Coordinates of C-alpha atoms in Angstrom, one line a residue:
M17 CA 48.6 34.9 183.8
R18 CA 47.3 38.1 182.8
G19 CA 50.6 39.8 184.2
Q20 CA 52.7 37.4 182.0
K21 CA 50.7 38.5 178.8
L22 CA 51.2 42.2 179.6
N23 CA 55.0 41.7 180.2
R24 CA 55.3 39.7 177.0
L25 CA 53.4 42.6 175.2
A26 CA 55.6 45.2 176.7
R27 CA 58.7 43.3 175.6
M28 CA 57.4 42.9 172.1
M29 CA 56.6 46.8 171.8
A30 CA 60.1 47.6 173.1
L31 CA 61.7 45.4 170.6
T32 CA 59.5 46.9 167.8
L33 CA 60.4 50.5 168.6
A34 CA 64.1 49.5 168.9
L35 CA 64.0 48.1 165.4
L36 CA 62.1 51.0 164.0
C37 CA 64.8 53.5 165.4
L38 CA 67.6 51.4 164.0
F39 CA 65.9 51.4 160.6
T40 CA 65.2 55.2 160.8
I41 CA 68.8 55.9 161.6
G42 CA 70.1 53.5 158.9
A43 CA 67.8 55.1 156.1
G44 CA 69.0 58.6 157.2
V45 CA 72.6 57.7 156.7
A46 CA 72.0 56.2 153.5
I47 CA 70.0 59.1 152.3
A48 CA 72.7 61.7 153.5
H49 CA 75.2 59.8 151.4
L50 CA 73.0 60.2 148.3
L51 CA 72.1 63.9 148.6
P52 CA 74.3 66.3 146.5
A53 CA 77.0 68.0 148.6
R54 CA 75.6 71.5 147.8
L55 CA 72.5 70.7 150.0
A56 CA 74.7 70.9 153.0
L57 CA 74.9 74.5 152.5
F58 CA 71.3 75.0 153.1
E59 CA 69.7 75.3 156.5
M60 CA 66.0 74.9 157.3
P61 CA 64.4 78.2 158.4
S62 CA 63.5 78.6 162.1
I63 CA 61.4 81.0 164.1
S64 CA 63.2 82.8 167.0
G65 CA 62.0 85.3 169.7
T66 CA 65.5 86.8 169.8
S67 CA 66.7 89.7 167.7
H68 CA 67.7 89.0 164.1
V69 CA 71.3 88.6 163.3
A70 CA 72.4 90.8 160.3
A71 CA 72.9 89.0 157.0
E72 CA 76.3 88.9 155.4
K73 CA 76.4 92.0 153.0
T74 CA 78.2 90.0 150.3
L75 CA 77.3 86.5 148.7
H76 CA 80.1 84.2 148.3
S77 CA 80.8 81.2 146.1
V78 CA 82.0 78.2 147.7
T79 CA 85.2 78.5 146.0
D80 CA 85.8 82.3 147.2
P81 CA 88.9 82.9 149.1
G82 CA 87.0 84.6 151.7
N83 CA 84.9 81.4 152.2
G84 CA 88.0 79.3 152.5
G85 CA 88.0 78.0 149.0
D86 CA 90.3 77.8 146.1
P87 CA 89.7 80.7 143.6
T88 CA 91.4 78.7 140.8
R89 CA 88.4 76.5 140.8
S90 CA 86.5 78.6 138.4
P91 CA 84.4 77.2 135.2
A92 CA 86.6 77.5 132.0
P93 CA 85.0 80.0 129.4
A94 CA 85.6 77.7 126.7
A95 CA 83.7 74.8 128.3
V96 CA 80.8 77.1 129.4
S97 CA 80.6 78.5 125.9
A98 CA 80.5 75.1 124.4
E99 CA 77.5 73.9 126.5
L100 CA 75.5 77.3 126.1
S101 CA 76.2 77.7 122.5
A102 CA 74.8 74.2 121.7
L103 CA 71.5 75.2 123.3
I104 CA 71.3 78.8 122.0
G105 CA 72.3 77.5 118.5
T106 CA 69.1 75.4 118.1
G107 CA 67.3 78.9 117.4
R108 CA 64.6 78.3 120.1
L109 CA 65.4 81.7 121.7
G110 CA 64.4 83.6 118.5
Q111 CA 66.0 85.5 115.8
Q112 CA 68.0 88.0 118.1
V113 CA 69.7 86.5 121.3
G114 CA 71.9 88.4 123.8
A115 CA 73.6 86.7 126.8
L116 CA 76.3 87.1 129.5
V117 CA 77.6 84.9 132.2
I118 CA 80.2 86.0 134.7
N119 CA 81.9 84.4 137.7
Y120 CA 80.5 86.5 140.5
S121 CA 83.6 86.2 142.7
T122 CA 86.3 86.8 140.3
G123 CA 84.4 89.1 137.7
H124 CA 85.7 86.9 134.9
V125 CA 83.3 86.7 131.8
L126 CA 82.5 83.1 131.1
Y127 CA 80.2 83.7 128.0
A128 CA 79.2 86.7 126.1
L129 CA 76.8 87.0 123.1
N130 CA 75.9 90.4 122.1
P131 CA 76.2 91.7 125.8
D132 CA 75.8 95.3 125.1
G133 CA 73.0 95.1 122.6
G134 CA 69.6 96.5 123.4
F135 CA 66.8 93.8 123.9
T136 CA 63.3 93.9 124.9
P137 CA 63.4 92.8 128.6
A138 CA 59.9 92.2 129.5
S139 CA 59.7 91.6 133.3
T140 CA 63.3 91.5 133.9
T141 CA 62.8 95.2 133.9
K142 CA 61.5 94.9 137.3
V143 CA 65.0 94.2 138.6
A144 CA 66.0 97.6 137.4
T145 CA 62.9 99.2 139.0
A146 CA 63.6 97.3 142.2
V147 CA 67.2 98.5 142.5
A148 CA 66.4 102.1 141.7
A149 CA 63.4 102.1 144.4
I150 CA 65.4 100.7 147.3
D151 CA 68.5 102.7 146.5
K152 CA 66.4 106.1 146.3
L153 CA 63.7 105.5 148.9
G154 CA 65.4 103.0 151.2
P155 CA 64.4 99.3 152.2
S156 CA 62.5 100.4 155.2
A157 CA 60.3 103.0 153.4
R158 CA 56.6 102.7 153.8
F159 CA 53.7 104.3 152.1
S160 CA 50.9 105.7 154.0
T161 CA 47.1 106.0 153.3
T162 CA 45.4 108.7 155.4
V163 CA 42.1 110.3 156.2
R164 CA 41.8 114.0 156.5
L165 CA 39.1 116.0 158.2
T166 CA 38.0 118.9 155.9
T167 CA 38.5 122.3 157.1
D168 CA 34.9 122.9 157.4
G169 CA 34.5 120.0 159.9
H170 CA 31.7 118.2 157.9
G171 CA 33.6 115.8 155.8
I172 CA 36.5 113.6 155.3
V173 CA 38.9 112.8 152.5
L174 CA 40.6 109.5 151.8
V175 CA 44.1 110.4 150.6
G176 CA 46.0 107.9 148.5
G177 CA 49.6 107.7 149.2
G178 CA 50.7 105.4 146.4
D179 CA 50.6 102.2 148.4
P180 CA 50.4 99.5 145.7
T181 CA 49.6 96.8 148.1
L182 CA 46.6 98.3 150.0
S183 CA 43.7 96.1 150.3
A184 CA 40.0 96.8 151.0
D185 CA 39.3 94.1 153.6
R186 CA 42.0 91.9 155.3
Y187 CA 43.9 89.3 153.4
P188 CA 43.8 85.8 154.6
A189 CA 45.8 85.4 157.9
G190 CA 48.5 83.3 156.4
F191 CA 49.5 85.8 153.7
Y192 CA 52.9 87.4 154.0
P193 CA 53.6 90.3 154.1
Q194 CA 50.2 91.4 155.4
P195 CA 49.1 94.6 153.6
A196 CA 47.6 97.8 155.1
S197 CA 43.7 97.6 154.8
L198 CA 40.9 100.1 154.4
V199 CA 38.8 98.1 157.0
A200 CA 41.6 99.0 159.6
L201 CA 41.6 102.6 158.5
A202 CA 37.8 102.8 158.7
A203 CA 38.0 101.6 162.3
Q204 CA 40.5 104.2 163.1
T205 CA 38.6 106.9 161.4
A206 CA 35.3 106.0 163.1
H207 CA 37.0 105.9 166.4
A208 CA 38.5 109.4 165.9
L209 CA 35.2 110.9 164.5
R210 CA 33.2 109.6 167.5
A211 CA 35.7 111.2 169.8
K212 CA 34.9 114.5 168.2
G213 CA 31.2 114.0 168.5
I214 CA 30.8 113.4 164.7
N215 CA 28.6 110.6 163.6
S216 CA 27.7 111.7 159.9
V217 CA 30.1 112.9 157.3
R218 CA 30.5 113.5 153.6
L219 CA 33.4 111.4 152.1
N220 CA 35.6 112.2 149.1
Y221 CA 38.9 111.0 148.0
D222 CA 42.2 112.4 146.7
N223 CA 43.6 110.3 144.0
T224 CA 46.0 112.9 142.6
L225 CA 49.5 111.7 143.6
F226 CA 50.2 110.2 140.2
T227 CA 49.4 111.9 136.7
G228 CA 49.7 111.2 133.1
P229 CA 48.0 108.8 130.5
T230 CA 46.5 105.6 131.5
L231 CA 48.6 103.6 129.2
A232 CA 52.4 103.6 128.7
L233 CA 54.0 104.1 125.2
G234 CA 53.8 100.8 123.4
W235 CA 51.1 99.3 125.5
P236 CA 48.1 98.0 123.4
D237 CA 45.2 100.3 123.1
F238 CA 41.9 99.8 124.8
G239 CA 39.6 97.7 122.5
S240 CA 42.7 95.7 121.5
P241 CA 42.3 91.9 122.5
D242 CA 45.7 92.0 124.2
N243 CA 45.0 95.2 126.1
Y244 CA 46.8 94.9 129.4
I245 CA 43.9 96.2 131.7
S246 CA 41.1 94.2 130.1
S247 CA 43.2 91.1 130.1
G248 CA 43.9 91.3 133.9
N249 CA 47.7 92.0 133.7
V250 CA 47.6 95.6 135.1
A251 CA 45.4 98.3 136.4
P252 CA 45.5 102.1 135.8
I253 CA 48.3 103.4 138.0
T254 CA 46.9 105.6 140.5
G255 CA 47.8 107.0 144.0
L256 CA 44.7 105.2 145.6
E257 CA 43.8 101.8 144.6
V258 CA 43.0 98.5 146.5
D259 CA 44.0 94.9 145.7
Q260 CA 45.9 96.2 142.6
G261 CA 42.7 96.8 140.9
R262 CA 41.7 93.1 140.9
L263 CA 38.0 92.4 140.9
T264 CA 35.7 89.6 141.7
S265 CA 33.0 88.4 139.2
A266 CA 30.7 90.7 141.3
G267 CA 32.8 93.6 140.6
R268 CA 34.1 94.1 144.2
P269 CA 37.8 94.2 145.2
Q270 CA 39.2 90.8 145.4
D271 CA 40.8 91.1 149.0
A272 CA 43.4 88.2 148.1
D273 CA 46.6 88.1 146.0
V274 CA 45.4 85.9 143.2
S275 CA 47.8 86.7 140.5
T276 CA 46.1 84.4 138.1
N277 CA 42.8 86.3 138.1
P278 CA 42.0 86.7 134.4
L279 CA 39.2 89.2 134.9
P280 CA 39.6 92.8 133.7
R281 CA 41.1 95.2 136.2
S282 CA 39.2 98.1 137.6
L283 CA 39.1 101.3 135.4
T284 CA 38.1 103.4 138.5
P285 CA 40.5 102.1 141.4
G286 CA 40.2 105.4 143.2
L287 CA 36.3 105.4 143.3
D288 CA 36.3 101.6 144.1
A289 CA 38.6 102.2 147.1
A290 CA 36.4 105.1 148.4
T291 CA 33.3 103.0 148.0
A292 CA 34.7 100.1 150.0
F293 CA 35.8 102.7 152.6
A294 CA 32.3 104.1 152.9
R295 CA 30.9 100.6 153.2
F296 CA 33.3 99.9 156.2
L297 CA 32.6 103.2 158.0
R298 CA 28.8 102.4 157.9
K299 CA 29.6 99.1 159.4
D300 CA 31.5 101.0 162.0
G301 CA 28.5 103.1 162.8
I302 CA 29.3 106.2 160.8
T303 CA 26.8 107.6 158.3
V304 CA 28.1 108.6 154.7
G305 CA 25.8 111.0 153.3
N306 CA 27.1 111.2 149.8
T307 CA 28.3 109.0 147.0
P308 CA 32.3 109.4 147.2
A309 CA 33.7 111.7 144.5
Q310 CA 37.2 113.0 143.7
A311 CA 38.0 115.9 146.0
R312 CA 38.6 119.0 144.0
S313 CA 41.3 121.5 144.5
G314 CA 40.4 124.6 146.6
S315 CA 37.0 123.1 147.7
G316 CA 35.9 122.3 151.1
G317 CA 36.5 118.6 150.5
S318 CA 40.0 118.9 149.1
A319 CA 42.9 117.0 150.9
A320 CA 45.2 119.7 149.7
S321 CA 43.3 122.3 152.0
G322 CA 45.4 121.1 155.0
G323 CA 42.7 119.3 157.0
Q324 CA 43.7 117.4 160.1
V325 CA 44.9 113.9 159.7
I326 CA 42.7 111.7 161.8
A327 CA 43.8 108.2 160.7
T328 CA 46.7 106.4 159.0
V329 CA 47.7 103.0 157.8
K330 CA 51.0 102.1 156.5
S331 CA 52.1 99.5 154.0
A332 CA 54.7 96.7 154.6
T333 CA 58.4 97.9 154.2
L334 CA 59.6 98.5 150.7
A335 CA 61.9 95.6 151.1
Q336 CA 58.9 93.3 151.6
I337 CA 57.1 95.0 148.7
V338 CA 60.0 94.4 146.4
Q339 CA 60.1 90.8 147.3
W340 CA 56.6 90.4 146.7
M341 CA 56.8 92.3 143.2
L342 CA 59.7 90.2 142.1
E343 CA 58.2 86.8 143.1
E344 CA 55.0 87.1 141.4
S345 CA 56.1 89.5 138.7
N346 CA 53.5 92.1 139.9
N347 CA 53.0 94.9 137.3
V348 CA 51.0 97.2 139.5
I349 CA 53.7 97.1 142.2
A350 CA 56.4 97.7 139.7
E351 CA 54.7 100.7 138.0
T352 CA 53.9 102.3 141.3
L353 CA 57.4 101.9 142.7
A354 CA 58.7 103.5 139.6
R355 CA 56.5 106.5 139.9
H356 CA 57.6 107.0 143.6
V357 CA 61.2 107.0 142.2
A358 CA 60.1 109.6 139.7
I359 CA 58.6 111.8 142.6
A360 CA 61.7 111.4 144.7
T361 CA 63.9 112.5 141.9
G362 CA 61.7 115.6 141.4
R363 CA 60.0 114.4 138.2
P364 CA 56.2 114.2 137.3
A365 CA 54.7 110.9 138.3
T366 CA 54.0 109.6 134.7
F367 CA 55.0 106.5 132.9
A368 CA 57.7 108.2 130.7
E369 CA 59.2 110.2 133.7
A370 CA 59.1 107.1 135.9
G371 CA 61.2 105.2 133.3
Q372 CA 63.6 108.2 133.1
A373 CA 63.8 108.3 136.9
V374 CA 64.7 104.4 137.2
M375 CA 67.4 104.9 134.5
A376 CA 68.8 107.9 136.1
V377 CA 69.2 106.3 139.6
D378 CA 70.7 103.1 138.1
A379 CA 73.0 105.1 136.0
K380 CA 74.4 106.8 139.2
L381 CA 75.0 103.2 140.5
G382 CA 77.1 102.6 137.4
V383 CA 74.4 100.5 135.4
H384 CA 74.1 101.8 131.8
G385 CA 72.4 100.3 128.8
I386 CA 68.8 100.8 130.0
D387 CA 66.0 102.6 127.9
L388 CA 62.6 102.5 129.7
H389 CA 59.1 103.7 128.9
D390 CA 57.6 102.1 132.0
G391 CA 58.6 100.4 135.2
S392 CA 57.2 96.9 134.7
G393 CA 58.6 95.9 131.4
L394 CA 55.2 95.6 129.7
S395 CA 56.2 97.9 126.9
P396 CA 57.8 96.2 124.0
L397 CA 59.7 99.5 123.5
D398 CA 61.8 99.1 126.5
L399 CA 65.5 98.1 125.9
I400 CA 68.1 96.5 128.4
S401 CA 71.4 95.1 127.6
P402 CA 72.5 91.7 129.1
R403 CA 75.3 93.6 130.7
A404 CA 73.1 95.9 132.5
L405 CA 71.0 93.1 133.9
V406 CA 74.2 91.2 135.2
K407 CA 75.3 94.4 136.6
L408 CA 72.1 94.9 138.6
V409 CA 72.3 91.4 139.8
E410 CA 75.8 92.0 141.0
L411 CA 74.9 95.1 142.8
A412 CA 72.0 93.6 144.6
A413 CA 74.0 90.4 145.5
G414 CA 77.2 92.0 146.9
S415 CA 77.2 95.7 147.5
E416 CA 78.6 96.4 150.9
Q417 CA 77.7 100.0 150.4
L418 CA 74.2 99.1 149.4
P419 CA 73.1 96.3 151.9
G420 CA 69.5 97.2 151.4
L421 CA 69.6 95.9 148.0
R422 CA 69.8 92.2 149.3
S423 CA 66.0 92.2 149.1
V424 CA 66.3 92.2 145.4
I425 CA 68.1 88.9 145.6
T426 CA 65.8 87.3 148.3
G427 CA 62.9 88.4 146.2
L428 CA 64.0 86.4 143.1
P429 CA 62.0 83.2 142.3
V430 CA 63.7 80.0 143.2
A431 CA 64.0 77.2 140.6
G432 CA 61.4 74.5 141.2
F433 CA 60.1 76.1 144.3
S434 CA 58.7 79.6 144.1
G435 CA 57.0 82.4 141.9
T436 CA 57.5 82.4 138.2
L437 CA 60.1 79.4 138.5
G438 CA 57.9 77.5 140.7
R439 CA 56.1 74.2 139.9
G440 CA 53.5 74.6 137.0
S441 CA 55.3 77.7 135.6
F442 CA 55.9 77.5 131.8
F443 CA 59.5 78.5 132.6
G444 CA 60.6 75.1 133.2
P445 CA 61.1 72.1 133.8
F446 CA 64.4 72.7 135.4
G447 CA 66.8 69.8 135.7
A448 CA 67.8 68.5 139.0
A449 CA 71.0 70.6 139.3
A450 CA 69.1 73.9 139.2
L451 CA 66.5 73.0 141.8
G452 CA 67.0 75.3 144.7
T453 CA 70.2 76.6 143.3
V454 CA 69.0 79.1 140.8
R455 CA 67.4 82.5 141.7
A456 CA 66.1 84.4 138.7
K457 CA 63.7 86.9 137.3
T458 CA 61.8 85.9 134.3
G459 CA 60.3 88.0 131.5
N460 CA 58.0 87.2 128.5
L461 CA 55.9 89.1 126.1
T462 CA 54.9 88.3 122.5
G463 CA 58.1 87.5 120.8
V464 CA 60.1 87.9 124.0
A465 CA 61.5 85.5 126.5
T466 CA 64.2 86.4 129.1
M467 CA 65.8 85.4 132.4
A468 CA 68.4 87.1 134.7
G469 CA 69.8 85.9 138.0
L470 CA 72.2 83.8 140.0
A471 CA 73.2 80.2 139.9
Y472 CA 75.4 78.1 142.1
A473 CA 77.3 75.9 140.0
R474 CA 78.2 72.2 140.8
D475 CA 81.8 73.1 141.4
G476 CA 80.8 75.8 143.9
A477 CA 81.2 78.8 141.7
L478 CA 78.5 81.5 142.0
L479 CA 77.5 82.7 138.6
A480 CA 75.6 85.8 137.5
F481 CA 73.8 85.6 134.2
A482 CA 71.3 87.2 131.7
F483 CA 69.7 85.4 128.7
M484 CA 67.5 87.4 126.4
G485 CA 65.6 86.1 123.3
N486 CA 63.7 88.6 120.9
G487 CA 62.1 88.0 117.6
I488 CA 60.6 84.7 118.7
G489 CA 58.1 83.2 116.3
K490 CA 54.6 82.0 117.3
K491 CA 55.3 78.5 116.1
L492 CA 58.0 77.9 118.9
G493 CA 55.3 78.0 121.6
L494 CA 56.6 77.6 124.9
E495 CA 60.1 76.3 123.8
P496 CA 61.9 79.6 124.5
E497 CA 60.8 79.5 128.1
S498 CA 61.9 75.9 128.4
T499 CA 65.3 76.7 126.7
L500 CA 66.0 79.4 129.3
S501 CA 65.3 76.8 132.0
E502 CA 67.8 74.5 130.3
L503 CA 70.5 77.2 130.2
A504 CA 70.1 77.9 133.9
T505 CA 70.4 74.2 134.5
V506 CA 73.5 73.9 132.4
L507 CA 75.0 76.7 134.6
A508 CA 73.9 75.1 137.9
G509 CA 75.2 71.8 136.8
C510 CA 78.5 73.2 135.5
G511 CA 81.8 71.7 136.6
C512 CA 83.0 73.1 133.3
R513 CA 86.8 72.8 133.1

């Protein structure tokens, strides 16, 4: 009797599982018919232990002849203009508006409004900085933070190499890319010192890689309620800093990438880094017999005196740092990279010269219509034309001569999913057509809202675009940012014939 019950139960379980499988398969087929055709172009990411296959050097539209498509299936300029003009004509992008939309594959202009005018770009400036940095320094470049033994053998100097992502302690394990850390550098240093029989040192720091004023031209002065440093938007740009100058409420380095931290940034990033480094050294058993100070040129504690390097940590690659910068619109990273471009072009590492350096490198790539006073776009005096932004996007998306620039594209936020285009951003909401198919850099300052990037249109065309609104009144609130999202959605949903 018991055996019969067990057999009956087994048959019932088998039947239930069979019905469940049939239901799952049927539901999958039904959903597949409901999904937009463009989603078939996407593949889920996977992790492989094999070597990486190089990515294509050029992006293609679905209609590109090289992709097996029909090049005549391009949106018609009149149809695109009609849809975009209706939105721009509402006045929600302010008193001065510039725009340019091109078919990436053909180069045909689909819409243009003041494309060569100079507009305050806000954070879309970071695209110009990213392109210049990768072109001049290379995508695999890394920035080193080192420790030197002083020539008298009684001290060490912590030398800043301009790593904008250096952390004090380690970041959470799930963060990518993991930045270089002072805690790791301290462990190396302690090991090297003990190997030399040294257990007690003086510690100073060298923070002289960058020079110039603390504020760029056009930045609000200290004491102003919208000062960028006191409002938590940026820190003083120095060769040695940790956690981009972000502090906890206790005044210590944050040791996490929380871009929404509203607390004032550190005014002494070099000293903060050296103080944290001294704390880690003590934990590793090395006595630090002084309060760290800036190493003076010509003194026994100067890094410039040629002491032996005993420890080094290196940043993530520049390509990874650029992606980090673009996704969260990180101002400290942008300003630091611009200064590295200045150094690489033989200029002083100041705000003004960094802006000039970025302009010069981009001009050599054929991009004109850029006038910068900083590298992040925080200065309202910066000017970029819509044509320049579109040209930068084109270069990054498809230059076979400059494949390293692809990290500029992969770093752009994705509509509805990541960075400044992710959920909760005031650049939105996006329509369904734009979700996952628009990549763009955003920008906003008082009176300014901008967006530049790429959109896969519904008909398969790949469109490069820039929309720039200036002279925006306060009464519009967040309507300009929402309007930019609507414009991008129009492009993504375009079957414009």
